[in-house]
mmCIF file of C-alpha atoms in Angstrom:
data_model
loop_
_atom_site.group_PDB
_atom_site.id
_atom_site.type_symbol
_atom_site.label_atom_id
_atom_site.label_comp_id
_atom_site.label_asym_id
_atom_site.label_seq_id
_atom_site.Cartn_x
_atom_site.Cartn_y
_atom_site.Cartn_z
ATOM 1 C CA MET A 1453 49.634 12.114 -3.064
ATOM 2 C CA THR A 1454 47.787 15.364 -2.610
ATOM 3 C CA PHE A 1455 44.775 16.519 -4.589
ATOM 4 C CA SER A 1456 46.712 19.506 -5.937
ATOM 5 C CA TYR A 1457 49.483 17.222 -7.245
ATOM 6 C CA ARG A 1458 46.942 14.895 -8.883
ATOM 7 C CA ALA A 1459 45.125 17.864 -10.440
ATOM 8 C CA LEU A 1460 48.298 19.480 -11.784
ATOM 9 C CA MET A 1461 49.656 16.167 -13.078
ATOM 10 C CA GLY A 1462 46.234 15.510 -14.582
ATOM 11 C CA PHE A 1463 46.311 18.823 -16.395
ATOM 12 C CA LEU A 1464 49.844 18.375 -17.720
ATOM 13 C CA MET A 1465 49.443 14.740 -18.805
ATOM 14 C CA SER A 1466 46.013 15.410 -20.300
ATOM 15 C CA PHE A 1467 47.337 18.379 -22.234
ATOM 16 C CA PHE A 1468 50.088 16.324 -23.890
ATOM 17 C CA LEU A 1469 47.802 13.353 -24.543
ATOM 18 C CA ALA A 1470 45.064 15.614 -25.934
ATOM 19 C CA ILE A 1471 47.555 17.181 -28.345
ATOM 20 C CA THR A 1472 48.726 13.734 -29.398
ATOM 21 C CA MET A 1473 45.221 12.352 -29.848
ATOM 22 C CA SER A 1474 43.979 15.441 -31.687
ATOM 23 C CA ALA A 1475 46.957 15.387 -34.046
ATOM 24 C CA PHE A 1476 47.042 11.653 -34.786
ATOM 25 C CA SER A 1477 43.379 10.697 -34.600
ATOM 26 C CA PRO A 1478 42.495 12.076 -38.045
ATOM 27 C CA VAL A 1479 45.591 10.446 -39.541
ATOM 28 C CA VAL A 1480 44.819 7.049 -37.976
ATOM 29 C CA SER A 1481 41.145 7.283 -38.992
ATOM 30 C CA GLY A 1482 41.903 8.428 -42.537
ATOM 31 C CA ALA A 1483 40.158 11.782 -42.067
ATOM 32 C CA PRO A 1484 41.608 15.148 -43.087
ATOM 33 C CA PHE A 1485 43.356 17.244 -40.444
ATOM 34 C CA GLU A 1486 41.381 20.356 -39.547
ATOM 35 C CA PRO A 1487 42.832 23.109 -37.311
ATOM 36 C CA MET A 1488 39.469 23.815 -35.643
ATOM 37 C CA GLY A 1489 38.982 20.117 -34.863
ATOM 38 C CA PHE A 1490 42.501 20.003 -33.449
ATOM 39 C CA ALA A 1491 41.871 23.009 -31.184
ATOM 40 C CA VAL A 1492 38.537 21.640 -29.934
ATOM 41 C CA GLY A 1493 40.088 18.211 -29.365
ATOM 42 C CA VAL A 1494 42.958 19.668 -27.333
ATOM 43 C CA ALA A 1495 40.613 21.806 -25.217
ATOM 44 C CA VAL A 1496 38.050 19.060 -24.563
ATOM 45 C CA GLY A 1497 40.695 16.372 -24.019
ATOM 46 C CA THR A 1498 42.661 18.520 -21.586
ATOM 47 C CA ILE A 1499 39.601 19.474 -19.549
ATOM 48 C CA LEU A 1500 38.208 15.934 -19.521
ATOM 49 C CA GLY A 1501 41.542 14.334 -18.614
ATOM 50 C CA THR A 1502 42.202 16.884 -15.881
ATOM 51 C CA VAL A 1503 38.811 16.233 -14.300
ATOM 52 C CA ILE A 1504 39.285 12.447 -14.497
ATOM 53 C CA LEU A 1505 42.789 12.480 -13.003
ATOM 54 C CA ALA A 1506 41.854 14.981 -10.296
ATOM 55 C CA ALA A 1507 38.565 13.319 -9.321
ATOM 56 C CA PHE A 1508 39.690 9.688 -9.399
ATOM 57 C CA PRO A 1509 42.905 8.329 -7.877
ATOM 58 C CA LEU A 1510 44.085 6.987 -11.243
ATOM 59 C CA ILE A 1511 47.703 8.075 -10.774
ATOM 60 C CA PRO A 1512 48.089 6.309 -7.380
ATOM 61 C CA LEU A 1513 46.262 3.263 -8.787
ATOM 62 C CA SER A 1514 48.679 3.226 -11.729
ATOM 63 C CA MET A 1515 51.604 3.258 -9.298
ATOM 64 C CA LYS A 1516 50.090 0.395 -7.300
ATOM 65 C CA TYR A 1517 49.478 -1.527 -10.532
ATOM 66 C CA ALA A 1518 53.176 -1.290 -11.410
ATOM 67 C CA LEU A 1519 54.134 -2.503 -7.924
ATOM 68 C CA ARG A 1520 51.691 -5.431 -8.148
ATOM 69 C CA CYS A 1521 53.323 -6.436 -11.415
ATOM 70 C CA GLY A 1522 56.576 -6.802 -9.473
ATOM 71 C CA ALA A 1523 58.403 -3.659 -10.565
ATOM 72 C CA PRO A 1524 60.301 -1.996 -7.705
ATOM 73 C CA GLU A 1525 59.255 1.607 -7.138
ATOM 74 C CA GLY A 1526 61.455 4.019 -9.062
ATOM 75 C CA SER A 1527 62.782 1.372 -11.475
ATOM 76 C CA ALA A 1528 62.504 1.611 -15.257
ATOM 77 C CA GLY A 1529 59.883 -1.150 -15.245
ATOM 78 C CA TRP A 1530 57.824 0.776 -12.693
ATOM 79 C CA PHE A 1531 57.856 3.901 -14.865
ATOM 80 C CA LEU A 1532 56.861 1.880 -17.929
ATOM 81 C CA LEU A 1533 54.101 -0.133 -16.234
ATOM 82 C CA LYS A 1534 52.385 2.703 -14.413
ATOM 83 C CA ASP A 1535 51.525 4.418 -17.700
ATOM 84 C CA VAL A 1536 49.642 1.344 -18.977
ATOM 85 C CA LEU A 1537 46.571 1.893 -16.779
ATOM 86 C CA LEU A 1538 46.709 5.672 -17.092
ATOM 87 C CA CYS A 1539 46.841 5.576 -20.905
ATOM 88 C CA THR A 1540 44.176 2.912 -21.197
ATOM 89 C CA VAL A 1541 41.627 4.912 -19.216
ATOM 90 C CA LEU A 1542 42.457 8.324 -20.678
ATOM 91 C CA VAL A 1543 42.655 7.173 -24.294
ATOM 92 C CA PHE A 1544 39.356 5.307 -24.045
ATOM 93 C CA VAL A 1545 37.415 8.082 -22.282
ATOM 94 C CA ILE A 1546 38.806 10.954 -24.356
ATOM 95 C CA SER A 1547 38.348 8.985 -27.586
ATOM 96 C CA PHE A 1548 34.786 8.129 -26.607
ATOM 97 C CA VAL A 1549 33.828 11.745 -25.920
ATOM 98 C CA LEU A 1550 35.624 13.215 -28.940
ATOM 99 C CA THR A 1551 34.252 10.571 -31.320
ATOM 100 C CA TRP A 1552 30.762 11.198 -29.978
ATOM 101 C CA MET A 1553 31.155 14.973 -30.323
ATOM 102 C CA VAL A 1554 32.546 14.836 -33.866
ATOM 103 C CA THR A 1555 30.526 12.014 -35.433
ATOM 104 C CA GLY A 1556 27.504 11.564 -33.216
ATOM 105 C CA MET A 1557 26.014 8.381 -31.807
ATOM 106 C CA ASP A 1558 24.699 5.990 -34.446
ATOM 107 C CA ALA A 1559 24.959 2.325 -35.435
ATOM 108 C CA LEU A 1560 28.609 2.682 -36.546
ATOM 109 C CA PHE A 1561 29.772 4.589 -33.458
ATOM 110 C CA VAL A 1562 31.443 1.585 -31.801
ATOM 111 C CA ASN A 1563 33.319 0.783 -34.996
ATOM 112 C CA ARG A 1564 34.546 4.380 -35.346
ATOM 113 C CA LEU A 1565 35.588 4.364 -31.701
ATOM 114 C CA LEU A 1566 37.343 1.004 -31.521
ATOM 115 C CA ALA A 1567 38.914 0.687 -34.991
ATOM 116 C CA PRO A 1568 41.706 3.241 -34.397
ATOM 117 C CA MET A 1569 41.985 2.505 -30.657
ATOM 118 C CA PRO A 1570 44.963 0.057 -30.657
ATOM 119 C CA LEU A 1571 47.184 2.327 -32.728
ATOM 120 C CA MET A 1572 46.064 5.442 -30.819
ATOM 121 C CA TRP A 1573 46.820 3.695 -27.530
ATOM 122 C CA VAL A 1574 50.349 2.806 -28.643
ATOM 123 C CA ILE A 1575 51.038 6.346 -29.861
ATOM 124 C CA CYS A 1576 49.685 7.877 -26.641
ATOM 125 C CA TYR A 1577 51.573 5.375 -24.477
ATOM 126 C CA VAL A 1578 54.877 6.285 -26.144
ATOM 127 C CA VAL A 1579 54.139 9.985 -25.652
ATOM 128 C CA ALA A 1580 53.058 9.458 -22.015
ATOM 129 C CA VAL A 1581 56.234 7.547 -21.170
ATOM 130 C CA GLN A 1582 58.320 10.345 -22.653
ATOM 131 C CA VAL A 1583 56.496 13.350 -21.153
ATOM 132 C CA GLU A 1584 55.571 11.983 -17.725
ATOM 133 C CA PRO A 1585 58.992 12.656 -16.157
ATOM 134 C CA LEU A 1586 58.757 16.229 -17.432
ATOM 135 C CA CYS A 1587 55.213 16.577 -16.042
ATOM 136 C CA MET A 1588 56.294 15.141 -12.692
ATOM 137 C CA ALA A 1589 59.249 17.537 -12.525
ATOM 138 C CA ILE A 1590 57.070 20.547 -13.386
ATOM 139 C CA ALA A 1591 54.390 19.553 -10.861
ATOM 140 C CA GLY A 1592 57.029 18.897 -8.196
ATOM 141 C CA LYS A 1593 58.678 22.261 -8.810
ATOM 142 C CA ILE A 1594 55.423 24.225 -8.783
ATOM 143 C CA LEU A 1595 54.019 22.492 -5.693
ATOM 144 C CA ARG A 1596 57.418 21.958 -4.015
ATOM 145 C CA VAL A 1597 56.845 18.275 -3.331
ATOM 146 C CA PRO A 1598 59.229 15.336 -3.861
ATOM 147 C CA LEU A 1599 58.702 13.285 -6.982
ATOM 148 C CA PRO A 1600 56.812 9.992 -6.533
ATOM 149 C CA GLY A 1601 59.176 7.081 -6.984
ATOM 150 C CA ALA A 1602 62.252 9.171 -6.202
ATOM 151 C CA PRO A 1603 64.537 7.911 -3.439
ATOM 152 C CA GLU A 1604 63.662 9.463 -0.122
ATOM 153 C CA ALA A 1605 66.034 12.264 0.831
ATOM 154 C CA ALA A 1606 67.774 11.899 4.136
ATOM 155 C CA VAL A 1607 66.003 13.840 6.845
ATOM 156 C CA GLN A 1608 68.299 16.163 8.760
ATOM 157 C CA ASP A 1609 67.719 17.734 12.133
ATOM 158 C CA ALA A 1610 68.572 21.342 13.025
ATOM 159 C CA THR A 1611 72.262 20.543 13.548
ATOM 160 C CA GLY A 1612 72.592 19.052 10.062
ATOM 161 C CA ARG A 1613 72.900 15.426 11.193
ATOM 162 C CA GLU A 1614 70.844 12.745 9.470
ATOM 163 C CA GLN A 1615 67.991 11.219 11.400
ATOM 164 C CA ALA A 1616 66.937 7.592 11.152
#
């Protein structure tokens, strides 16, 4: 997996997860929804997630995690399992930074961070499972690379015959 694919996938996935977290975080925490907080959350979450997914091989590690769990590459189980690691890392890191930015670091910080985390993780996981195929298709189209997990296309030589 190339750096450009990881970076573009990181941007797309982070954008959707940042929107989700910024929209649902106030609801889950019992705080009022504020448009400025939403906009800042989307911007910070997208930038942070893009940097994380571009700098660290989290997407390939997520794919390996799904394989280690016994899901064949490209199967429904593989698609469902690979988002577990990705969502866990992104939701925790983005939540940590946004909670720190909005509420500051004090004695109740850990409680404010962890109390909504299980529900936020579930919401983000459902969104990630639904938007990841779209993100993969967009990244594949833009960069003209085959989709990870897709069956390998038959390689043809100049005469049009398949090669082994």
